PDB file of N, CA and C in Angstrom:
ATOM      1  N   MET A   1      40.767  78.130 -10.329  1.00  0.00           N
ATOM      2  CA  MET A   1      39.364  77.983 -10.033  1.00  0.00           C
ATOM      3  C   MET A   1      39.120  78.299  -8.568  1.00  0.00           C
ATOM      4  N   PHE A   2      38.105  79.092  -8.275  1.00  0.00           N
ATOM      5  CA  PHE A   2      37.768  79.469  -6.905  1.00  0.00           C
ATOM      6  C   PHE A   2      36.724  78.519  -6.363  1.00  0.00           C
ATOM      7  N   ILE A   3      37.037  77.889  -5.240  1.00  0.00           N
ATOM      8  CA  ILE A   3      36.072  77.042  -4.551  1.00  0.00           C
ATOM      9  C   ILE A   3      35.967  77.567  -3.139  1.00  0.00           C
ATOM     10  N   GLY A   4      34.827  78.028  -2.749  1.00  0.00           N
ATOM     11  CA  GLY A   4      34.664  78.551  -1.403  1.00  0.00           C
ATOM     12  C   GLY A   4      33.554  79.570  -1.352  1.00  0.00           C
ATOM     13  N   LYS A   5      33.559  80.368  -0.329  1.00  0.00           N
ATOM     14  CA  LYS A   5      32.535  81.382  -0.134  1.00  0.00           C
ATOM     15  C   LYS A   5      33.185  82.748  -0.096  1.00  0.00           C
ATOM     16  N   VAL A   6      32.387  83.750  -0.357  1.00  0.00           N
ATOM     17  CA  VAL A   6      32.819  85.124  -0.148  1.00  0.00           C
ATOM     18  C   VAL A   6      32.629  85.400   1.333  1.00  0.00           C
ATOM     19  N   GLU A   7      33.504  86.191   1.934  1.00  0.00           N
ATOM     20  CA  GLU A   7      33.487  86.407   3.380  1.00  0.00           C
ATOM     21  C   GLU A   7      32.125  86.855   3.890  1.00  0.00           C
ATOM     22  N   SER A   8      31.407  87.654   3.133  1.00  0.00           N
ATOM     23  CA  SER A   8      30.108  88.142   3.586  1.00  0.00           C
ATOM     24  C   SER A   8      29.097  87.008   3.753  1.00  0.00           C
ATOM     25  N   GLU A   9      29.348  85.850   3.139  1.00  0.00           N
ATOM     26  CA  GLU A   9      28.462  84.700   3.268  1.00  0.00           C
ATOM     27  C   GLU A   9      28.739  83.915   4.545  1.00  0.00           C
ATOM     28  N   LEU A  10      29.857  84.193   5.213  1.00  0.00           N
ATOM     29  CA  LEU A  10      30.218  83.486   6.434  1.00  0.00           C
ATOM     30  C   LEU A  10      29.767  84.290   7.641  1.00  0.00           C
ATOM     31  N   SER A  11      29.143  83.628   8.584  1.00  0.00           N
ATOM     32  CA  SER A  11      28.820  84.316   9.828  1.00  0.00           C
ATOM     33  C   SER A  11      30.073  84.333  10.692  1.00  0.00           C
ATOM     34  N   GLU A  12      30.070  85.165  11.730  1.00  0.00           N
ATOM     35  CA  GLU A  12      31.261  85.295  12.571  1.00  0.00           C
ATOM     36  C   GLU A  12      31.633  83.988  13.253  1.00  0.00           C
ATOM     37  N   LYS A  13      30.644  83.177  13.622  1.00  0.00           N
ATOM     38  CA  LYS A  13      30.910  81.954  14.369  1.00  0.00           C
ATOM     39  C   LYS A  13      30.999  80.724  13.475  1.00  0.00           C
ATOM     40  N   GLU A  14      30.735  80.864  12.186  1.00  0.00           N
ATOM     41  CA  GLU A  14      30.755  79.721  11.284  1.00  0.00           C
ATOM     42  C   GLU A  14      32.188  79.255  11.050  1.00  0.00           C
ATOM     43  N   GLU A  15      32.382  77.956  11.114  1.00  0.00           N
ATOM     44  CA  GLU A  15      33.698  77.377  10.866  1.00  0.00           C
ATOM     45  C   GLU A  15      33.822  77.055   9.387  1.00  0.00           C
ATOM     46  N   VAL A  16      35.034  77.113   8.878  1.00  0.00           N
ATOM     47  CA  VAL A  16      35.293  76.709   7.502  1.00  0.00           C
ATOM     48  C   VAL A  16      35.651  75.229   7.555  1.00  0.00           C
ATOM     49  N   ILE A  17      34.855  74.406   6.879  1.00  0.00           N
ATOM     50  CA  ILE A  17      35.024  72.963   6.905  1.00  0.00           C
ATOM     51  C   ILE A  17      35.655  72.504   5.593  1.00  0.00           C
ATOM     52  N   CYS A  18      36.627  71.618   5.697  1.00  0.00           N
ATOM     53  CA  CYS A  18      37.316  71.076   4.523  1.00  0.00           C
ATOM     54  C   CYS A  18      36.347  70.235   3.689  1.00  0.00           C
ATOM     55  N   PRO A  19      36.235  70.515   2.383  1.00  0.00           N
ATOM     56  CA  PRO A  19      35.337  69.730   1.535  1.00  0.00           C
ATOM     57  C   PRO A  19      35.874  68.331   1.234  1.00  0.00           C
ATOM     58  N   ILE A  20      37.141  68.084   1.527  1.00  0.00           N
ATOM     59  CA  ILE A  20      37.744  66.785   1.249  1.00  0.00           C
ATOM     60  C   ILE A  20      37.530  65.809   2.404  1.00  0.00           C
ATOM     61  N   CYS A  21      37.912  66.230   3.629  1.00  0.00           N
ATOM     62  CA  CYS A  21      37.866  65.299   4.765  1.00  0.00           C
ATOM     63  C   CYS A  21      36.872  65.686   5.851  1.00  0.00           C
ATOM     64  N   GLY A  22      36.302  66.897   5.789  1.00  0.00           N
ATOM     65  CA  GLY A  22      35.294  67.303   6.756  1.00  0.00           C
ATOM     66  C   GLY A  22      35.826  67.894   8.049  1.00  0.00           C
ATOM     67  N   GLU A  23      37.130  68.090   8.163  1.00  0.00           N
ATOM     68  CA  GLU A  23      37.719  68.670   9.373  1.00  0.00           C
ATOM     69  C   GLU A  23      37.659  70.197   9.318  1.00  0.00           C
ATOM     70  N   LYS A  24      37.779  70.846  10.472  1.00  0.00           N
ATOM     71  CA  LYS A  24      37.793  72.306  10.555  1.00  0.00           C
ATOM     72  C   LYS A  24      39.103  72.831   9.965  1.00  0.00           C
ATOM     73  N   MET A  25      38.995  73.825   9.089  1.00  0.00           N
ATOM     74  CA  MET A  25      40.178  74.416   8.474  1.00  0.00           C
ATOM     75  C   MET A  25      40.667  75.586   9.318  1.00  0.00           C
ATOM     76  N   GLU A  26      41.971  75.864   9.242  1.00  0.00           N
ATOM     77  CA  GLU A  26      42.590  76.946  10.003  1.00  0.00           C
ATOM     78  C   GLU A  26      43.106  78.011   9.044  1.00  0.00           C
ATOM     79  N   GLU A  27      43.095  79.276   9.507  1.00  0.00           N
ATOM     80  CA  GLU A  27      43.667  80.345   8.683  1.00  0.00           C
ATOM     81  C   GLU A  27      45.141  80.063   8.467  1.00  0.00           C
ATOM     82  N   TYR A  28      45.601  80.340   7.251  1.00  0.00           N
ATOM     83  CA  TYR A  28      46.976  80.036   6.881  1.00  0.00           C
ATOM     84  C   TYR A  28      47.532  81.221   6.114  1.00  0.00           C
ATOM     85  N   SER A  29      48.669  81.721   6.526  1.00  0.00           N
ATOM     86  CA  SER A  29      49.285  82.872   5.876  1.00  0.00           C
ATOM     87  C   SER A  29      50.425  82.405   4.980  1.00  0.00           C
ATOM     88  N   TYR A  30      50.272  82.641   3.687  1.00  0.00           N
ATOM     89  CA  TYR A  30      51.332  82.303   2.750  1.00  0.00           C
ATOM     90  C   TYR A  30      52.370  83.412   2.750  1.00  0.00           C
ATOM     91  N   ASP A  31      53.633  83.059   2.714  1.00  0.00           N
ATOM     92  CA  ASP A  31      54.707  84.051   2.721  1.00  0.00           C
ATOM     93  C   ASP A  31      54.666  84.960   1.494  1.00  0.00           C
ATOM     94  N   TYR A  32      54.242  84.434   0.361  1.00  0.00           N
ATOM     95  CA  TYR A  32      54.255  85.207  -0.876  1.00  0.00           C
ATOM     96  C   TYR A  32      52.974  86.012  -1.082  1.00  0.00           C
ATOM     97  N   ASN A  33      51.999  85.878  -0.197  1.00  0.00           N
ATOM     98  CA  ASN A  33      50.720  86.557  -0.365  1.00  0.00           C
ATOM     99  C   ASN A  33      50.840  88.029   0.017  1.00  0.00           C
ATOM    100  N   THR A  34      50.706  88.908  -0.954  1.00  0.00           N
ATOM    101  CA  THR A  34      50.769  90.346  -0.690  1.00  0.00           C
ATOM    102  C   THR A  34      49.380  90.972  -0.632  1.00  0.00           C
ATOM    103  N   ASP A  35      48.361  90.199  -0.968  1.00  0.00           N
ATOM    104  CA  ASP A  35      46.992  90.710  -1.000  1.00  0.00           C
ATOM    105  C   ASP A  35      46.205  90.254   0.228  1.00  0.00           C
ATOM    106  N   THR A  36      46.755  90.464   1.417  1.00  0.00           N
ATOM    107  CA  THR A  36      46.105  89.983   2.634  1.00  0.00           C
ATOM    108  C   THR A  36      44.784  90.684   2.904  1.00  0.00           C
ATOM    109  N   ASN A  37      44.562  91.855   2.325  1.00  0.00           N
ATOM    110  CA  ASN A  37      43.296  92.554   2.514  1.00  0.00           C
ATOM    111  C   ASN A  37      42.227  92.096   1.534  1.00  0.00           C
ATOM    112  N   GLU A  38      42.584  91.297   0.549  1.00  0.00           N
ATOM    113  CA  GLU A  38      41.642  90.880  -0.479  1.00  0.00           C
ATOM    114  C   GLU A  38      41.132  89.459  -0.305  1.00  0.00           C
ATOM    115  N   LYS A  39      41.848  88.626   0.450  1.00  0.00           N
ATOM    116  CA  LYS A  39      41.423  87.238   0.615  1.00  0.00           C
ATOM    117  C   LYS A  39      41.974  86.661   1.916  1.00  0.00           C
ATOM    118  N   ILE A  40      41.322  85.596   2.357  1.00  0.00           N
ATOM    119  CA  ILE A  40      41.780  84.862   3.531  1.00  0.00           C
ATOM    120  C   ILE A  40      42.053  83.439   3.075  1.00  0.00           C
ATOM    121  N   ASP A  41      43.236  82.951   3.342  1.00  0.00           N
ATOM    122  CA  ASP A  41      43.604  81.596   2.963  1.00  0.00           C
ATOM    123  C   ASP A  41      43.423  80.666   4.151  1.00  0.00           C
ATOM    124  N   TYR A  42      42.911  79.474   3.869  1.00  0.00           N
ATOM    125  CA  TYR A  42      42.728  78.449   4.889  1.00  0.00           C
ATOM    126  C   TYR A  42      43.438  77.186   4.444  1.00  0.00           C
ATOM    127  N   LYS A  43      43.888  76.397   5.418  1.00  0.00           N
ATOM    128  CA  LYS A  43      44.527  75.123   5.126  1.00  0.00           C
ATOM    129  C   LYS A  43      44.025  74.096   6.131  1.00  0.00           C
ATOM    130  N   CYS A  44      43.729  72.907   5.645  1.00  0.00           N
ATOM    131  CA  CYS A  44      43.256  71.832   6.505  1.00  0.00           C
ATOM    132  C   CYS A  44      44.457  71.170   7.176  1.00  0.00           C
ATOM    133  N   PRO A  45      44.473  71.105   8.515  1.00  0.00           N
ATOM    134  CA  PRO A  45      45.596  70.475   9.206  1.00  0.00           C
ATOM    135  C   PRO A  45      45.601  68.958   9.045  1.00  0.00           C
ATOM    136  N   ASN A  46      44.480  68.392   8.610  1.00  0.00           N
ATOM    137  CA  ASN A  46      44.378  66.945   8.475  1.00  0.00           C
ATOM    138  C   ASN A  46      44.882  66.449   7.117  1.00  0.00           C
ATOM    139  N   CYS A  47      44.345  67.020   6.020  1.00  0.00           N
ATOM    140  CA  CYS A  47      44.699  66.518   4.687  1.00  0.00           C
ATOM    141  C   CYS A  47      45.527  67.497   3.868  1.00  0.00           C
ATOM    142  N   GLY A  48      45.661  68.758   4.334  1.00  0.00           N
ATOM    143  CA  GLY A  48      46.480  69.736   3.622  1.00  0.00           C
ATOM    144  C   GLY A  48      45.756  70.501   2.529  1.00  0.00           C
ATOM    145  N   HIS A  49      44.448  70.262   2.360  1.00  0.00           N
ATOM    146  CA  HIS A  49      43.675  70.976   1.341  1.00  0.00           C
ATOM    147  C   HIS A  49      43.682  72.473   1.638  1.00  0.00           C
ATOM    148  N   ARG A  50      43.809  73.294   0.604  1.00  0.00           N
ATOM    149  CA  ARG A  50      43.839  74.751   0.765  1.00  0.00           C
ATOM    150  C   ARG A  50      42.590  75.363   0.151  1.00  0.00           C
ATOM    151  N   LEU A  51      42.139  76.457   0.758  1.00  0.00           N
ATOM    152  CA  LEU A  51      40.922  77.126   0.334  1.00  0.00           C
ATOM    153  C   LEU A  51      41.119  78.623   0.474  1.00  0.00           C
ATOM    154  N   CYS A  52      40.583  79.376  -0.458  1.00  0.00           N
ATOM    155  CA  CYS A  52      40.697  80.833  -0.444  1.00  0.00           C
ATOM    156  C   CYS A  52      39.299  81.431  -0.348  1.00  0.00           C
ATOM    157  N   ILE A  53      39.121  82.383   0.581  1.00  0.00           N
ATOM    158  CA  ILE A  53      37.852  83.080   0.726  1.00  0.00           C
ATOM    159  C   ILE A  53      38.094  84.548   0.421  1.00  0.00           C
ATOM    160  N   LEU A  54      37.322  85.076  -0.523  1.00  0.00           N
ATOM    161  CA  LEU A  54      37.480  86.464  -0.940  1.00  0.00           C
ATOM    162  C   LEU A  54      36.861  87.409   0.078  1.00  0.00           C
ATOM    163  N   VAL A  55      37.523  88.535   0.323  1.00  0.00           N
ATOM    164  CA  VAL A  55      37.034  89.559   1.242  1.00  0.00           C
ATOM    165  C   VAL A  55      36.414  90.665   0.407  1.00  0.00           C
ATOM    166  N   GLU A  56      35.204  91.057   0.765  1.00  0.00           N
ATOM    167  CA  GLU A  56      34.536  92.127   0.005  1.00  0.00           C
ATOM    168  C   GLU A  56      34.822  93.468   0.599  1.00  0.00           C
TER     169      GLU A  56
END
């Protein structure tokens, strides 16, 4: 299930906020991710929640 926004919905200065704890999420690169041009992965440093944003 996809929970998040498509990249075009994010402004350049908008932060990605964790829906669980409300903290700012950081970009996270998974070692197994080969589709780096298709999505951006984020991970919350506070609670560990992960989020994927699709790139158009």
